[in-house]
Each structure stands twice: as C-alpha cells, then as structure tokens.
Coordinates of C-alpha atoms in Angstrom, one line a residue:
Chain A
M1152 CA -13.3 131.8 -50.7
S1153 CA -14.2 129.6 -53.7
D1154 CA -15.9 126.3 -52.9
T1155 CA -13.3 123.7 -53.8
N1156 CA -15.9 121.0 -54.2
A1157 CA -17.6 122.8 -57.0
A1158 CA -17.1 121.7 -60.6
I1159 CA -18.5 125.0 -61.9
E1160 CA -19.1 128.1 -59.9
I1161 CA -20.9 131.1 -61.6
R1162 CA -21.3 134.2 -59.6
Q1163 CA -23.2 137.4 -60.5
L1164 CA -22.7 136.8 -64.2
N1165 CA -24.0 139.5 -66.6
K1166 CA -23.9 139.7 -70.3
W1167 CA -25.2 142.3 -72.8
Y1168 CA -25.5 142.2 -76.6
D1169 CA -25.5 146.0 -77.1
D1170 CA -28.7 147.1 -75.3
F1171 CA -30.0 143.6 -74.8
H1172 CA -29.4 142.2 -71.3
A1173 CA -28.8 138.6 -72.2
L1174 CA -27.8 137.3 -68.8
K1175 CA -28.9 138.9 -65.6
D1176 CA -27.0 138.3 -62.3
I1177 CA -26.7 134.5 -62.8
D1178 CA -25.6 132.5 -59.8
L1179 CA -25.1 128.8 -60.3
T1180 CA -23.0 126.2 -58.6
V1181 CA -22.6 122.8 -60.0
A1182 CA -21.1 120.0 -57.8
H1183 CA -18.7 117.3 -59.2
G1184 CA -20.8 114.6 -60.7
E1185 CA -24.0 116.7 -60.7
R1186 CA -26.3 116.6 -63.7
I1187 CA -28.0 119.9 -64.4
V1188 CA -30.8 120.3 -67.0
V1189 CA -31.4 123.9 -68.1
C1190 CA -34.7 124.7 -69.8
G1191 CA -36.7 127.7 -70.6
P1192 CA -38.3 129.5 -73.6
S1193 CA -36.2 130.3 -76.6
G1194 CA -34.1 133.5 -76.2
S1195 CA -34.0 133.0 -72.4
G1196 CA -30.2 132.8 -72.3
K1197 CA -29.8 129.1 -71.7
S1198 CA -27.3 128.5 -74.6
T1199 CA -25.5 131.8 -73.9
L1200 CA -25.0 130.7 -70.3
I1201 CA -23.4 127.4 -71.0
R1202 CA -21.3 129.0 -73.8
C1203 CA -19.9 131.3 -71.2
V1204 CA -18.7 128.4 -69.2
N1205 CA -16.1 127.5 -71.8
S1206 CA -15.7 131.0 -73.0
L1207 CA -17.2 130.6 -76.5
E1208 CA -19.1 133.7 -75.4
T1209 CA -17.4 136.4 -73.3
H1210 CA -19.2 137.8 -70.3
D1211 CA -19.3 141.5 -69.2
S1212 CA -19.3 141.1 -65.4
G1213 CA -19.2 138.4 -62.8
Q1214 CA -17.0 135.4 -62.2
I1215 CA -16.7 131.9 -63.6
V1216 CA -14.6 129.3 -61.8
V1217 CA -14.3 125.9 -63.4
D1218 CA -12.7 123.1 -61.4
G1219 CA -10.9 125.6 -59.3
I1220 CA -9.6 127.6 -62.3
V1221 CA -10.7 131.3 -62.3
M1222 CA -11.5 132.4 -65.8
K1223 CA -9.5 135.6 -66.4
D1224 CA -7.0 135.4 -69.2
R1225 CA -6.1 133.3 -72.3
A1226 CA -4.1 130.8 -70.3
S1227 CA -7.0 130.2 -67.9
V1228 CA -9.5 129.9 -70.7
D1229 CA -7.2 127.3 -72.3
S1230 CA -7.0 125.3 -69.1
I1231 CA -10.7 125.5 -68.6
R1232 CA -11.4 124.3 -72.1
S1233 CA -9.2 121.3 -71.6
E1234 CA -11.5 120.2 -68.8
V1235 CA -14.8 121.0 -70.6
G1236 CA -16.2 119.1 -73.5
M1237 CA -19.1 120.5 -75.6
V1238 CA -21.7 119.0 -77.9
F1239 CA -23.5 121.4 -80.2
Q1240 CA -27.0 121.4 -81.6
Q1241 CA -25.6 121.3 -85.2
F1242 CA -23.0 118.6 -84.3
N1243 CA -20.2 120.7 -85.9
L1244 CA -18.3 117.7 -87.1
F1245 CA -15.4 118.4 -89.4
P1246 CA -16.9 117.5 -92.8
H1247 CA -13.6 117.1 -94.7
L1248 CA -12.3 114.5 -92.2
T1249 CA -13.3 110.9 -91.5
I1250 CA -15.0 110.0 -88.2
M1251 CA -11.6 108.6 -87.0
Q1252 CA -9.8 111.8 -87.9
N1253 CA -12.5 113.9 -86.3
L1254 CA -11.8 112.0 -83.1
T1255 CA -8.0 112.0 -83.2
L1256 CA -7.4 115.6 -84.3
G1257 CA -7.7 117.1 -80.8
P1258 CA -5.7 114.4 -79.0
M1259 CA -2.9 114.4 -81.6
K1260 CA -2.6 118.2 -82.3
A1261 CA -3.6 119.7 -79.0
R1262 CA -2.3 117.0 -76.7
G1263 CA 0.6 115.7 -78.8
M1264 CA -0.6 112.1 -78.5
S1265 CA 0.7 109.5 -80.9
R1266 CA -1.5 108.4 -83.8
A1267 CA -1.7 104.8 -82.4
D1268 CA -2.7 106.0 -78.9
A1269 CA -5.2 108.5 -80.3
E1270 CA -6.8 105.9 -82.5
A1271 CA -7.1 103.4 -79.7
R1272 CA -8.7 106.0 -77.6
A1273 CA -11.1 107.0 -80.4
M1274 CA -12.1 103.4 -80.9
K1275 CA -12.8 103.1 -77.2
Y1276 CA -15.2 106.0 -77.3
L1277 CA -16.8 105.1 -80.6
E1278 CA -17.7 101.8 -79.0
R1279 CA -19.0 103.7 -76.0
V1280 CA -21.4 105.6 -78.3
R1281 CA -22.1 102.4 -80.2
I1282 CA -20.8 103.2 -83.7
P1283 CA -17.3 101.5 -83.9
D1284 CA -18.0 100.3 -87.5
Q1285 CA -18.3 103.8 -89.1
A1286 CA -14.8 105.0 -88.3
H1287 CA -13.6 105.5 -91.8
K1288 CA -16.6 107.2 -93.3
K1289 CA -17.1 110.9 -93.7
P1290 CA -19.6 112.6 -91.4
R1291 CA -22.1 113.2 -94.2
A1292 CA -22.4 109.5 -94.8
L1293 CA -24.0 109.1 -91.3
S1294 CA -27.5 109.8 -90.0
G1295 CA -28.1 112.8 -87.8
G1296 CA -28.3 110.6 -84.7
Q1297 CA -25.0 108.9 -85.6
Q1298 CA -23.3 112.2 -86.3
Q1299 CA -24.3 113.6 -82.9
R1300 CA -23.0 110.4 -81.2
V1301 CA -19.7 110.9 -83.0
A1302 CA -19.7 114.5 -81.7
I1303 CA -20.1 113.2 -78.2
A1304 CA -17.3 110.7 -78.7
R1305 CA -15.1 113.5 -80.1
S1306 CA -15.6 115.4 -76.9
L1307 CA -14.9 112.4 -74.8
C1308 CA -11.6 111.8 -76.6
M1309 CA -10.3 114.9 -74.8
E1310 CA -11.3 113.1 -71.5
P1311 CA -13.1 116.2 -70.0
K1312 CA -14.3 116.4 -66.4
I1313 CA -17.3 118.3 -67.4
M1314 CA -19.6 118.0 -70.5
L1315 CA -21.9 120.8 -71.8
F1316 CA -24.7 119.8 -74.1
D1317 CA -26.3 122.7 -76.1
E1318 CA -29.7 121.4 -77.3
P1319 CA -28.1 118.1 -78.5
T1320 CA -31.3 116.7 -79.9
S1321 CA -33.0 119.8 -81.4
A1322 CA -31.7 119.3 -84.9
L1323 CA -32.5 115.6 -85.0
D1324 CA -35.4 113.7 -86.6
P1325 CA -37.7 112.3 -83.8
E1326 CA -36.8 108.7 -84.3
M1327 CA -33.1 109.5 -83.7
I1328 CA -33.5 111.4 -80.4
S1329 CA -33.6 108.5 -78.1
E1330 CA -30.3 106.9 -79.4
V1331 CA -28.5 110.2 -78.5
L1332 CA -30.3 110.6 -75.2
D1333 CA -29.5 107.0 -74.2
V1334 CA -25.8 107.8 -74.7
I1335 CA -26.0 110.9 -72.6
V1336 CA -27.9 109.0 -69.8
D1337 CA -25.2 106.4 -70.0
L1338 CA -22.6 109.1 -69.4
A1339 CA -24.6 110.6 -66.6
E1340 CA -24.8 107.2 -64.9
D1341 CA -21.1 107.0 -65.0
G1342 CA -20.8 110.1 -62.9
M1343 CA -19.9 112.7 -65.6
T1344 CA -20.6 116.3 -64.5
M1345 CA -22.9 117.8 -67.1
I1346 CA -25.0 120.7 -68.0
V1347 CA -27.6 119.9 -70.6
V1348 CA -29.7 122.5 -72.3
T1349 CA -32.8 120.7 -73.6
H1350 CA -36.5 120.6 -74.1
E1351 CA -36.6 116.8 -73.6
M1352 CA -38.5 116.7 -70.3
G1353 CA -38.6 112.9 -70.2
F1354 CA -34.8 112.9 -70.3
A1355 CA -34.7 115.6 -67.6
R1356 CA -36.8 113.4 -65.3
R1357 CA -34.6 110.4 -66.0
A1358 CA -31.2 111.9 -65.7
A1359 CA -31.2 115.3 -64.0
D1360 CA -30.2 115.9 -60.4
R1361 CA -31.4 119.5 -60.6
M1362 CA -33.5 121.6 -63.0
V1363 CA -32.7 125.2 -63.8
F1364 CA -35.4 127.2 -65.4
M1365 CA -34.4 130.4 -67.2
D1366 CA -36.5 133.2 -68.6
Q1367 CA -35.5 136.5 -70.1
G1368 CA -31.9 136.1 -69.1
A1369 CA -32.4 135.2 -65.5
V1370 CA -32.6 132.0 -63.5
V1371 CA -36.2 131.9 -62.3
E1372 CA -36.4 128.6 -60.5
T1373 CA -34.2 125.7 -59.6
G1374 CA -35.1 122.4 -57.9
T1375 CA -35.1 118.7 -58.1
P1376 CA -36.9 117.3 -61.2
E1377 CA -39.7 116.0 -58.9
D1378 CA -40.3 119.4 -57.3
F1379 CA -39.9 121.2 -60.6
F1380 CA -42.4 119.1 -62.5
E1381 CA -44.9 118.5 -59.8
R1382 CA -44.8 121.7 -57.8
P1383 CA -43.4 124.6 -59.9
R1384 CA -43.4 127.7 -57.7
T1385 CA -43.5 130.5 -60.2
K1386 CA -46.2 131.4 -62.6
R1387 CA -43.7 131.7 -65.5
C1388 CA -42.5 128.2 -64.9
Q1389 CA -46.0 126.8 -64.7
T1390 CA -46.9 128.4 -68.0
F1391 CA -43.8 127.0 -69.6
L1392 CA -44.4 123.5 -68.3
N1393 CA -48.0 123.6 -69.5
Q1394 CA -46.9 124.6 -73.0
I1395 CA -44.2 122.1 -73.3
L1396 CA -46.0 119.1 -71.7
S1397 CA -49.4 119.7 -73.1
H1398 CA -48.7 118.0 -76.5
Chain B
M798 CA -13.4 125.1 -131.4
K799 CA -16.2 127.3 -132.7
R800 CA -14.5 130.3 -131.2
F801 CA -11.3 129.7 -133.0
A802 CA -13.2 129.1 -136.3
L803 CA -15.0 132.4 -136.0
L804 CA -11.9 134.3 -135.2
G805 CA -10.0 132.8 -138.1
A806 CA -12.9 133.6 -140.4
F807 CA -13.0 137.2 -139.2
L808 CA -9.3 137.8 -139.7
F809 CA -9.4 136.1 -143.1
L810 CA -12.3 138.1 -144.3
T811 CA -11.0 141.5 -143.1
G812 CA -7.6 140.7 -144.5
C813 CA -9.0 139.9 -147.9
A814 CA -11.5 142.7 -148.0
S815 CA -9.0 145.4 -147.5
G816 CA -6.0 145.3 -149.7
N817 CA -3.8 146.9 -147.0
W818 CA -2.8 143.9 -144.9
G819 CA 0.9 142.9 -145.0
W820 CA 1.0 139.4 -143.5
Y821 CA 4.4 139.0 -145.0
V822 CA 6.0 140.4 -141.7
I823 CA 4.8 137.2 -139.9
D824 CA 4.7 134.8 -142.8
P825 CA 6.4 131.6 -141.6
T826 CA 7.3 130.6 -145.2
T827 CA 9.7 133.5 -145.5
P828 CA 13.0 133.6 -143.5
N829 CA 12.3 137.1 -142.3
G830 CA 8.7 136.3 -141.3
L831 CA 9.8 133.2 -139.5
S832 CA 12.4 135.0 -137.5
N833 CA 9.9 137.7 -136.6
I834 CA 7.4 135.1 -135.3
K835 CA 10.2 133.4 -133.3
F836 CA 11.1 136.8 -131.8
L837 CA 7.4 137.4 -130.8
L838 CA 6.8 133.9 -129.4
N839 CA 10.0 134.1 -127.4
G840 CA 8.1 136.6 -125.1
F841 CA 5.9 133.8 -123.8
G842 CA 8.6 132.5 -121.4
A843 CA 8.9 135.9 -119.7
T844 CA 5.2 136.6 -119.6
I845 CA 4.5 133.2 -118.0
L846 CA 7.4 133.4 -115.6
L847 CA 6.5 136.9 -114.6
S848 CA 2.8 136.0 -114.1
V849 CA 3.5 132.8 -112.2
I850 CA 5.9 134.3 -109.7
A851 CA 3.7 137.4 -109.2
A852 CA 0.7 135.1 -108.6
V853 CA 2.5 133.0 -106.1
L854 CA 3.7 136.0 -104.2
S855 CA 0.3 137.6 -104.3
M856 CA -1.2 134.4 -102.8
I857 CA 1.2 134.5 -100.0
I858 CA 0.9 138.3 -99.3
G859 CA -2.9 138.0 -99.7
L860 CA -3.1 135.3 -97.0
L861 CA -0.9 137.3 -94.6
V862 CA -3.2 140.3 -95.1
A863 CA -6.4 138.4 -95.0
L864 CA -5.8 136.5 -91.7
P865 CA -5.4 139.5 -89.4
G866 CA -8.2 141.2 -91.4
M867 CA -10.6 138.7 -89.9
S868 CA -9.6 139.2 -86.2
S869 CA -12.3 140.2 -83.8
N870 CA -9.9 142.9 -82.5
R871 CA -10.4 146.0 -84.6
W872 CA -6.8 147.2 -84.0
I873 CA -5.5 144.0 -85.5
R874 CA -8.0 144.3 -88.3
L875 CA -7.2 147.9 -89.1
P876 CA -3.8 147.5 -90.9
S877 CA -5.3 144.9 -93.2
R878 CA -8.2 147.1 -94.1
I879 CA -5.9 150.1 -94.8
Y880 CA -3.6 148.0 -96.9
I881 CA -6.5 146.6 -99.0
E882 CA -8.2 150.0 -99.5
F883 CA -4.9 151.7 -100.3
V884 CA -3.5 149.1 -102.7
R885 CA -6.8 148.7 -104.5
A886 CA -7.0 152.5 -105.1
I887 CA -3.7 152.7 -107.0
P888 CA -3.8 152.1 -110.7
L889 CA -1.2 149.5 -111.9
L890 CA 0.8 151.8 -114.2
P891 CA 1.6 154.5 -111.7
M892 CA 2.4 151.9 -109.1
L893 CA 4.8 150.3 -111.6
F894 CA 6.6 153.6 -112.2
W895 CA 6.8 154.2 -108.5
V896 CA 8.3 150.8 -107.7
F897 CA 10.7 150.9 -110.7
Y898 CA 11.9 154.5 -110.4
G899 CA 11.0 155.5 -106.9
L900 CA 11.5 152.5 -104.6
P901 CA 15.3 152.2 -105.3
V902 CA 15.6 155.8 -104.1
V903 CA 13.6 155.1 -101.0
L904 CA 15.7 152.0 -100.3
K905 CA 18.9 153.9 -100.9
S906 CA 17.9 156.7 -98.4
M907 CA 17.3 153.9 -95.9
G908 CA 20.9 152.6 -96.5
F909 CA 20.1 149.7 -98.8
S910 CA 21.6 150.1 -102.2
V911 CA 19.5 147.8 -104.2
S912 CA 18.7 148.2 -107.9
I913 CA 15.4 146.8 -109.0
D914 CA 15.5 145.5 -112.6
A915 CA 12.4 145.5 -114.9
F916 CA 11.7 141.8 -114.1
W917 CA 11.5 142.2 -110.3
G918 CA 10.0 145.6 -110.6
A919 CA 7.1 144.2 -112.5
I920 CA 6.8 141.2 -110.2
I921 CA 6.7 143.3 -107.1
T922 CA 4.1 145.6 -108.6
L923 CA 1.8 142.9 -109.9
A924 CA 2.1 140.9 -106.7
I925 CA 1.2 143.8 -104.5
S926 CA -1.5 145.2 -106.7
D927 CA -3.1 141.7 -107.0
S928 CA -2.7 140.8 -103.3
A929 CA -5.5 143.2 -102.2
F930 CA -7.9 141.1 -104.4
T931 CA -6.5 137.7 -103.3
A932 CA -6.9 138.9 -99.7
E933 CA -10.6 139.5 -100.3
I934 CA -10.9 136.2 -101.9
Y935 CA -9.4 134.4 -98.9
R936 CA -11.6 136.4 -96.6
S937 CA -14.9 135.6 -98.3
G938 CA -13.8 131.9 -98.6
I939 CA -12.8 131.6 -95.0
Q940 CA -15.9 133.5 -93.7
S941 CA -18.1 131.2 -95.7
I942 CA -17.1 128.4 -93.4
N943 CA -19.6 127.9 -90.6
K944 CA -18.7 129.5 -87.2
G945 CA -19.5 126.3 -85.5
Q946 CA -16.4 124.7 -87.1
T947 CA -14.1 127.2 -85.2
E948 CA -16.1 126.7 -82.0
A949 CA -15.8 122.9 -82.3
A950 CA -12.1 123.2 -82.9
K951 CA -11.7 125.4 -79.8
T952 CA -13.6 122.8 -77.7
V953 CA -11.1 120.1 -78.7
G954 CA -8.2 122.3 -77.7
L955 CA -6.9 123.5 -81.0
N956 CA -5.3 126.9 -81.0
Y957 CA -5.8 129.5 -83.8
S958 CA -3.1 128.3 -86.2
Q959 CA -4.1 124.7 -85.7
T960 CA -7.7 125.6 -86.3
M961 CA -6.8 127.4 -89.5
R962 CA -4.5 124.7 -90.8
Y963 CA -6.5 121.5 -90.0
V964 CA -10.1 122.7 -89.9
I965 CA -10.8 126.0 -91.7
L966 CA -8.4 126.2 -94.7
P967 CA -8.9 122.6 -95.9
Q968 CA -12.6 123.4 -96.2
A969 CA -12.2 127.0 -97.5
I970 CA -9.7 126.0 -100.2
K971 CA -12.5 124.6 -102.3
R972 CA -14.2 128.0 -102.4
I973 CA -10.9 129.9 -102.7
L974 CA -9.1 128.1 -105.5
P975 CA -11.5 128.8 -108.4
P976 CA -11.7 132.6 -107.9
L977 CA -7.9 132.6 -107.2
A978 CA -7.2 130.8 -110.5
N979 CA -9.5 133.3 -112.2
Q980 CA -7.4 136.1 -110.7
F981 CA -4.4 134.6 -112.4
I982 CA -5.9 135.5 -115.8
Y983 CA -6.0 139.1 -114.6
I984 CA -2.3 138.9 -113.7
V985 CA -1.4 137.5 -117.1
K986 CA -3.1 140.4 -118.8
M987 CA -1.8 143.1 -116.5
S988 CA 1.8 141.7 -117.1
A989 CA 1.7 143.5 -120.4
F990 CA 2.3 146.7 -118.5
A991 CA 5.8 145.4 -117.7
S992 CA 6.7 146.3 -121.3
V993 CA 6.8 150.0 -120.5
I994 CA 9.7 149.6 -118.1
G995 CA 11.6 147.5 -120.6
M996 CA 10.7 144.0 -119.6
Q997 CA 11.2 141.7 -122.7
E998 CA 7.8 140.0 -122.6
L999 CA 5.1 139.5 -125.3
T1000 CA 4.0 143.1 -125.6
R1001 CA 7.5 144.6 -125.4
R1002 CA 8.6 142.4 -128.2
A1003 CA 5.6 143.3 -130.4
N1004 CA 6.3 147.0 -129.8
E1005 CA 9.9 146.6 -130.8
L1006 CA 9.0 144.7 -133.9
V1007 CA 6.5 147.3 -134.9
V1008 CA 9.2 150.0 -134.7
T1009 CA 11.5 148.1 -137.1
E1010 CA 8.9 146.6 -139.4
Y1011 CA 6.2 149.2 -139.2
R1012 CA 3.3 146.8 -139.6
P1013 CA 1.3 147.5 -136.3
L1014 CA -1.9 145.9 -137.5
E1015 CA -0.5 142.5 -138.2
I1016 CA 1.9 142.4 -135.3
Y1017 CA -0.6 143.5 -132.7
S1018 CA -3.2 141.1 -134.1
L1019 CA -0.7 138.3 -133.5
L1020 CA 0.0 139.7 -130.0
I1021 CA -3.7 139.7 -129.1
L1022 CA -3.9 136.1 -130.4
E1023 CA -1.0 135.2 -128.2
Y1024 CA -2.8 136.5 -125.1
L1025 CA -6.0 134.9 -126.2
V1026 CA -4.4 131.4 -126.5
L1027 CA -2.7 131.8 -123.1
V1028 CA -5.9 133.0 -121.3
L1029 CA -8.0 130.3 -123.0
I1030 CA -5.7 127.6 -121.7
I1031 CA -5.9 129.0 -118.2
S1032 CA -9.6 129.4 -118.3
F1033 CA -10.0 125.9 -119.5
F1034 CA -7.9 124.9 -116.4
V1035 CA -10.1 127.1 -114.2
R1036 CA -13.2 125.4 -115.4
W1037 CA -11.8 122.0 -114.9
L1038 CA -10.8 123.0 -111.3
E1039 CA -14.3 124.4 -110.6
R1040 CA -15.9 121.1 -111.9
K1041 CA -13.5 119.1 -109.7
M1042 CA -14.1 121.1 -106.6
G1043 CA -17.8 121.1 -107.2
S1044 CA -18.0 117.3 -107.5
D1045 CA -16.0 117.0 -104.3
E1046 CA -18.5 119.1 -102.5
S1047 CA -21.5 117.0 -103.6
R1048 CA -19.8 113.7 -102.9

C-alpha cells in the first residue's frame, strides 16, 4: 500500500487552527535523495506543512509516512524524529551552552553516546559547515550566518536521513545568506533528502529537483525548477513569481 | 547606612520626648536586661530554620505543581490550577490552625497516628501556602523561554524531562531565582504566625517576655528591629543575586 521507495509520503493532510483551514488536502511524496523547495506567499502553510512532517504541529486528518514509519502515536513520532533533522528560521541554538555542547547534547542524552564519540562527531560536522574553530564559544559570540551553520551541524550530528529547512536564511543579513546556502547545496549534492521552505529562488534553481508552490493552504503547482520558473501554469503562481523575481 | 541612622534617630527622639520608655528591660548593662536580650535573640535560630526548611519545601512543591500546570493537555493542567487557586485563597492563620489542630485528626481517621508539633505544623503550612506563589514564579519563568528552544530540543531527540533539565530550566533559572529569593522574605515574615501555635521563635519569645515584664513598647520595638535586620540581610542578598544574574544575561 505505501510506497516503500518514498522518504516522505503525505496523503490528504488537513489542518485547522480553529476556523482557519491551514492545510487543505495536501498530497506530497518525496523520494529518497530528492530535494524539494517549497515556496509561496506568507501564510500559505509552507512552514506548517514541514512542521507536520516531524510532528511539531499536529494534523487533523490525513496520513504522514516517513521512511516507512506511519505517524500515529508517541513511539512512532519519536522514531520519525530520530530520522528527521530540522533547521529553523531563528536558529534556536541553546544560548546557555557552547557550540560544542549544542552539538553533543542530542547524541549524548538522547542516543547515549560517549562524550569522546559525540565530540568527534561534532567536530566532523563543524568542519563540514566550515566553523571548526568556534567550538568553545557561546552562540551569541557568533554571527547570524555562523549560528545558522552551527544549527545545521547540530541537526547533522543526529545523522538524519531527511532534513527540513524552515526559511533558513530569512533572519539573516544579506551578506550571510550565501554562506548558509552553500552549506545546504553541499548537503544536497551529497544526496541528502530535504525539504526547504525558502524565498531564495536562485538557490531553488541551483539545488531543487522539484518545486512545490503553495497558496492559501493548498499545493497549487509542482514541477521541475525549469518548468516552474519558465512555464508556470497557474495565474497565482505567475503573480507570485513576478512579485518575487521583479526586484 | 542612612536607613539605620534615620531609624536610630527616630527611636532616640521618641524615647527622649516621652518620659514613658522603659529601656531597662533590654538594657545590656544590667544582668536582667542582658538575659532578656539573650532570650529574645535566641529566637533567631528557630525563625531562620523554620523559614529555610519551609522555603526549600515550597520550592520543591512549587515545581511539582508548576510543571503539569504547563501541559498542553487541559486534564493534566487542571489539578495544578485547582491547587494554586485553592491554596492561594486560604489565609495563613486559618490554614495554620487547620494543619495543627485538624490534620492530626484527619490522619488518625485514616489510620496514621501522627502528632504534628508546632515546628512541623508551621513548616507544612508555610510551605504549602507559599508553594502556590512559587509555582506561579516557575511558570512565568519557564514560559518566558522561547518556544523554539523546546522545538529544537525535540528535533535533537530529547524527551520532556531531558528538555526541561538540559535546555529550559538552566535558562529559566536566571529569571526564577530573584523573585524566588524575594518570596523568601515573605516566608520569614509570615513565620511570625508560628508563635500562635507555640513555636518558640522570635515573636513567641517577645510575647512571653511582654507577659512577664509588661513592657510591650520596648520589647516589640526590638522585635521589629530583629525582623528588619533579618530581611535587610536577605534583600541585600537578593539584590546581589539580581545583579549577578543580570550581568550573566548581558555577557
């Protein structure tokens, strides 16, 4: 019944905030190794959708299957979360801990890894995001771009199969956006399955296998970046692209 | 320093202006006055011990009440809410009477024959009465921590108690400690009520001395001074704590 090749399978997903229909009959299947970019106007449900994938938001109807695990109870949510990493718009680093402690907390406490192993793994991923020399500073001593790269490394330390990015560059100063996007592109080229919510259309062209355009809680259009940017089929999508690409 | 000077001047002037003061009861140069002072000051130990134990218990009960009080499930939240509203509505003195005279009867009918002495009766009452307020202090401190912290903790696999222990509480403690220390001043002052059930603390001793010496004005003046000194020391500590926490935040 469920497609065993899919990393994420979302079927007929609905969510309401009281009377507001936030997600409407969402169907989305993400293959292993596929890179999806979700875009759309603010309030269209993009963030809500990816937050449903690791159950930071609950849904009201429909089904979510992540790597073959059907989301139904606490135990299934825990197993799904252990396969899914997430990077937030506001970084959400733990401000009272050093960068190293931010990275080792999950592996040590949730996975029971030894400190030495966790620190070795942390250094590996800090090198991967190109900030190995900041390990013993507190987050607030770092720039926004560096903090976001640390947040990516923190997720990678849990060795997830899937990464979710919730507007990872929206809180950054313009000159720091590319250093973060480069790291994400780098991950994409290594074959990481990812869903990225972003307005960075240059990044989308560079890294996405497939674009998903959402408006008013529904998926309006999906397609390859080439089709999406050159031949948008719906009026809403054309309007959005004109607005976002015109400046 | 200025405060002490003003207070001294006030007492001195009022004492001189009226001819009715009888400082001899607590005059340290006379044997009787000295033993009276010793008798009064000996209450410090009980007042401090009572307050410290009650405060520690209140901090523990408060946390146990506050944590379920923040659940997203309303049925888990409900008992906490009821406890806080209920306890907050009971004046300290009636609660003290109920615990001291009533609780042993309740326990006995349940098959436990426990006698509650004045010391523990006062501690239980102060701890419970104060715990409603400490619970609210914990709640506001914990809720002031950004929701993103909990979400990030979930995404790196931490469960609820790990999230609290390693992520939320270490951050919230900076906002919780100063008001909690402030609440300790409240406990110290309320501990005076323990005198009515016979607890030998500062106020009880003053009362007993008044009965034998019949100099209420002087003895109660000294009593007030005793509390003043105690509370000023604590509030000095609270201010030091606030400064220390504040500078940690900005670093």
